[in-house]
Amino acid sequence: EIPNVLDKIRTLCMGDRDLLEKGTKAYTSYIRAYKEHQCAFIFRFVSLDLGVLATSFSLLRLPKMPELRDKLGKLNFKPAGPEIDIYGIQYKDKVRERARQKRLAAELAAGGKNAKQIKAEQRVAAKLQRVKDIRQDAIKKGRNPNKKRGRQAQMYDEWDELAKEERLHKKLKQRKITKEQYKKLMYGDKTEEEKDDVIIDSDVEC
């Protein structure tokens, strides 16, 4: 059996931002080398399968570039799921990572469209990771997480929970509900100690 090398490389990219960025740069350079080459009759840009090419470079997402602007959603490419926090992938080099965190914090503090997108994606990724952790914990304890409900029904429940969290977070930001109401609506009758463990960023823009 031939091992799936690309999946292994993707896993490596999720463990080191340097590898992730190098793959993205190589992909964009490859595309532009074809598009800007003087021998266009040999290096035919229109013949490139940009989706398969992205997969071969083990990209987690397609980069933002003019060449892809009218092709989004049409390429043969499967991006990383929403449970993967792209902005949370760190450099293994601690010096570079500290500098990146500083830049990221400044960008989030400044607000704007990009900051809103980053925060929204991070919330979704964190929520899906919590759901995944709960399922894995149930399996470790010898319980079948799918026993009471079918997998499809459970997926609907998980996405409904995400949608609920987003709605309540917007209401909190717009001051339509208080933090106490948010906690009660979101977490029900947990103990006060458990509720206090929940971090609510009232400065998050939606």
CSV table of C-alpha atoms in Angstrom, one decimal, residues 7-190:
chain,number,residue,atom,x,y,z
A,7,ASP,CA,-1.5,14.0,4.3
A,8,LYS,CA,1.8,13.6,6.3
A,9,ILE,CA,3.2,16.8,4.8
A,10,ARG,CA,-0.1,18.6,5.6
A,11,THR,CA,0.3,17.4,9.2
A,12,LEU,CA,3.9,18.8,9.3
A,13,CYS,CA,2.6,22.1,7.9
A,14,MET,CA,0.1,22.3,10.8
A,15,GLY,CA,2.9,22.0,13.2
A,16,ASP,CA,5.2,24.6,11.8
A,17,ARG,CA,4.1,27.9,10.2
A,18,ASP,CA,7.5,28.2,8.4
A,19,LEU,CA,6.6,25.1,6.3
A,20,LEU,CA,3.1,26.4,5.7
A,21,GLU,CA,4.4,29.7,4.4
A,22,LYS,CA,7.1,28.1,2.2
A,23,GLY,CA,4.5,25.9,0.5
A,24,THR,CA,2.2,28.9,-0.2
A,25,LYS,CA,5.2,30.9,-1.6
A,26,ALA,CA,6.2,28.0,-3.8
A,27,TYR,CA,2.6,27.7,-5.1
A,28,THR,CA,2.3,31.4,-6.0
A,29,SER,CA,5.8,31.4,-7.6
A,30,TYR,CA,4.9,28.4,-9.7
A,31,ILE,CA,1.7,30.0,-11.0
A,32,ARG,CA,3.4,33.3,-11.8
A,33,ALA,CA,6.3,31.6,-13.5
A,34,TYR,CA,3.9,30.0,-15.9
A,35,LYS,CA,1.8,33.1,-16.4
A,36,GLU,CA,4.7,35.5,-17.0
A,37,HIS,CA,7.0,33.1,-19.0
A,38,GLN,CA,7.9,34.4,-22.4
A,39,CYS,CA,7.4,31.0,-23.9
A,40,ALA,CA,3.6,30.9,-23.3
A,41,PHE,CA,3.1,28.4,-26.0
A,42,ILE,CA,5.1,25.9,-23.9
A,43,PHE,CA,4.2,27.0,-20.4
A,44,ARG,CA,0.5,27.3,-20.9
A,45,PHE,CA,-1.1,28.9,-17.8
A,46,VAL,CA,-4.6,27.9,-18.9
A,47,SER,CA,-3.5,24.2,-18.9
A,48,LEU,CA,-2.6,24.3,-15.2
A,49,ASP,CA,-5.0,22.6,-12.8
A,50,LEU,CA,-4.7,25.1,-10.0
A,51,GLY,CA,-6.6,23.0,-7.5
A,52,VAL,CA,-4.6,19.9,-7.9
A,53,LEU,CA,-1.4,22.0,-7.9
A,54,ALA,CA,-2.4,23.5,-4.5
A,55,THR,CA,-3.0,20.0,-3.2
A,56,SER,CA,0.5,18.9,-4.4
A,57,PHE,CA,2.0,21.7,-2.4
A,58,SER,CA,0.0,20.6,0.7
A,59,LEU,CA,-1.7,23.9,1.1
A,60,LEU,CA,-4.3,24.3,3.9
A,61,ARG,CA,-6.0,27.2,2.1
A,62,LEU,CA,-5.7,28.9,-1.2
A,63,PRO,CA,-3.8,32.2,-1.1
A,64,LYS,CA,-5.4,35.5,-2.1
A,65,MET,CA,-4.0,36.3,-5.5
A,66,PRO,CA,-5.5,37.8,-8.7
A,67,GLU,CA,-5.0,34.5,-10.7
A,68,LEU,CA,-7.5,32.8,-8.4
A,69,ARG,CA,-10.1,35.5,-8.0
A,70,ASP,CA,-12.6,34.2,-10.5
A,71,LYS,CA,-11.9,30.5,-9.7
A,72,LEU,CA,-12.7,30.2,-6.0
A,73,GLY,CA,-15.1,27.4,-5.3
A,74,LYS,CA,-14.5,26.0,-8.8
A,75,LEU,CA,-11.2,24.3,-8.3
A,76,ASN,CA,-10.5,20.6,-7.4
A,77,PHE,CA,-9.1,21.5,-4.0
A,78,LYS,CA,-10.2,20.6,-0.5
A,79,PRO,CA,-9.1,23.2,2.1
A,80,ALA,CA,-8.5,22.4,5.7
A,81,GLY,CA,-11.8,22.4,7.7
A,82,PRO,CA,-13.1,25.2,9.9
A,83,GLU,CA,-11.8,23.3,13.0
A,84,ILE,CA,-8.2,24.2,11.9
A,85,ASP,CA,-7.2,27.6,13.3
A,86,ILE,CA,-4.8,28.8,10.6
A,87,TYR,CA,-3.8,31.8,12.6
A,88,GLY,CA,-3.0,29.6,15.6
A,89,ILE,CA,-0.3,27.6,13.7
A,90,GLN,CA,3.0,28.7,15.2
A,91,TYR,CA,6.6,28.9,14.1
A,92,LYS,CA,8.8,26.4,15.7
A,93,ASP,CA,11.4,29.2,15.9
A,94,LYS,CA,10.4,30.9,19.1
A,95,VAL,CA,11.9,34.3,18.1
A,96,ARG,CA,9.9,34.4,14.9
A,97,GLU,CA,6.8,33.3,16.7
A,98,ARG,CA,7.0,36.0,19.4
A,99,ALA,CA,7.4,38.6,16.6
A,100,ARG,CA,4.4,37.2,14.8
A,101,GLN,CA,2.2,37.2,17.9
A,102,LYS,CA,3.1,40.8,18.5
A,103,ARG,CA,2.1,41.7,14.9
A,104,LEU,CA,-1.1,39.7,15.2
A,105,ALA,CA,-2.0,41.3,18.5
A,106,ALA,CA,-1.5,44.8,17.0
A,107,GLU,CA,-3.7,43.9,14.0
A,108,LEU,CA,-6.5,42.6,16.2
A,109,ALA,CA,-6.3,45.6,18.4
A,110,ALA,CA,-6.6,47.9,15.4
A,111,GLY,CA,-9.8,46.3,14.4
A,112,GLY,CA,-11.1,46.3,10.8
A,113,LYS,CA,-12.4,43.7,8.4
A,114,ASN,CA,-9.4,41.4,8.6
A,115,ALA,CA,-9.4,41.5,12.4
A,116,LYS,CA,-13.1,40.6,12.5
A,117,GLN,CA,-12.5,37.6,10.1
A,118,ILE,CA,-9.6,36.3,12.2
A,119,LYS,CA,-11.6,36.5,15.5
A,120,ALA,CA,-14.6,34.8,13.9
A,121,GLU,CA,-12.5,32.0,12.5
A,122,GLN,CA,-10.7,31.5,15.8
A,123,ARG,CA,-14.0,31.2,17.7
A,124,VAL,CA,-15.4,28.6,15.2
A,125,ALA,CA,-12.1,26.6,15.3
A,126,ALA,CA,-12.1,26.7,19.1
A,127,LYS,CA,-15.7,25.5,19.3
A,128,LEU,CA,-15.2,22.7,16.8
A,129,GLN,CA,-12.1,21.6,18.7
A,130,ARG,CA,-14.0,21.5,21.9
A,131,VAL,CA,-16.6,19.3,20.3
A,132,LYS,CA,-13.9,17.0,18.9
A,133,ASP,CA,-12.3,16.8,22.4
A,134,ILE,CA,-15.6,15.8,24.0
A,135,ARG,CA,-16.1,13.0,21.5
A,136,GLN,CA,-12.5,11.7,21.9
A,137,ASP,CA,-12.9,11.8,25.7
A,138,ALA,CA,-16.1,9.7,25.4
A,139,ILE,CA,-14.3,7.2,23.2
A,140,LYS,CA,-11.4,6.9,25.7
A,141,LYS,CA,-13.9,6.2,28.5
A,142,GLY,CA,-15.4,3.4,26.4
A,143,ARG,CA,-18.6,5.1,25.5
A,144,ASN,CA,-20.0,5.3,22.0
A,145,PRO,CA,-20.5,9.0,21.2
A,146,ASN,CA,-22.9,8.1,18.4
A,147,LYS,CA,-25.0,5.7,20.4
A,148,LYS,CA,-28.1,7.8,21.0
A,149,ARG,CA,-28.2,9.8,17.8
A,150,GLY,CA,-27.0,9.2,14.2
A,151,ARG,CA,-23.9,10.9,13.0
A,152,GLN,CA,-25.7,13.2,10.7
A,153,ALA,CA,-28.1,14.4,13.4
A,154,GLN,CA,-25.1,15.0,15.7
A,155,MET,CA,-23.4,17.1,13.0
A,156,TYR,CA,-26.6,19.2,12.7
A,157,ASP,CA,-26.6,19.7,16.5
A,158,GLU,CA,-23.0,20.8,16.5
A,159,TRP,CA,-23.5,23.4,13.8
A,160,ASP,CA,-26.7,24.6,15.5
A,161,GLU,CA,-24.6,25.1,18.6
A,162,LEU,CA,-22.1,27.1,16.6
A,163,ALA,CA,-24.8,29.3,15.1
A,164,LYS,CA,-26.3,29.9,18.6
A,165,GLU,CA,-22.9,31.0,19.9
A,166,GLU,CA,-22.4,33.4,17.1
A,167,ARG,CA,-25.9,34.9,17.6
A,168,LEU,CA,-25.4,35.4,21.3
A,169,HIS,CA,-21.9,36.8,20.8
A,170,LYS,CA,-23.4,39.5,18.5
A,171,LYS,CA,-26.1,40.3,21.0
A,172,LEU,CA,-23.4,40.6,23.7
A,173,LYS,CA,-21.3,42.9,21.5
A,174,GLN,CA,-24.4,45.1,20.7
A,175,ARG,CA,-25.2,45.2,24.4
A,176,LYS,CA,-28.6,43.6,23.9
A,177,ILE,CA,-27.7,41.1,26.6
A,178,THR,CA,-25.4,41.2,29.6
A,179,LYS,CA,-22.5,38.9,30.3
A,180,GLU,CA,-24.5,37.1,32.9
A,181,GLN,CA,-27.4,36.5,30.4
A,182,TYR,CA,-24.8,35.3,27.8
A,183,LYS,CA,-23.4,32.8,30.2
A,184,LYS,CA,-26.9,31.5,31.2
A,185,LEU,CA,-28.1,31.2,27.7
A,186,MET,CA,-24.9,29.6,26.5
A,187,TYR,CA,-24.0,27.3,29.3
A,188,GLY,CA,-27.2,26.7,31.2
A,189,ASP,CA,-27.1,25.7,34.8
A,190,LYS,CA,-23.3,25.2,35.3
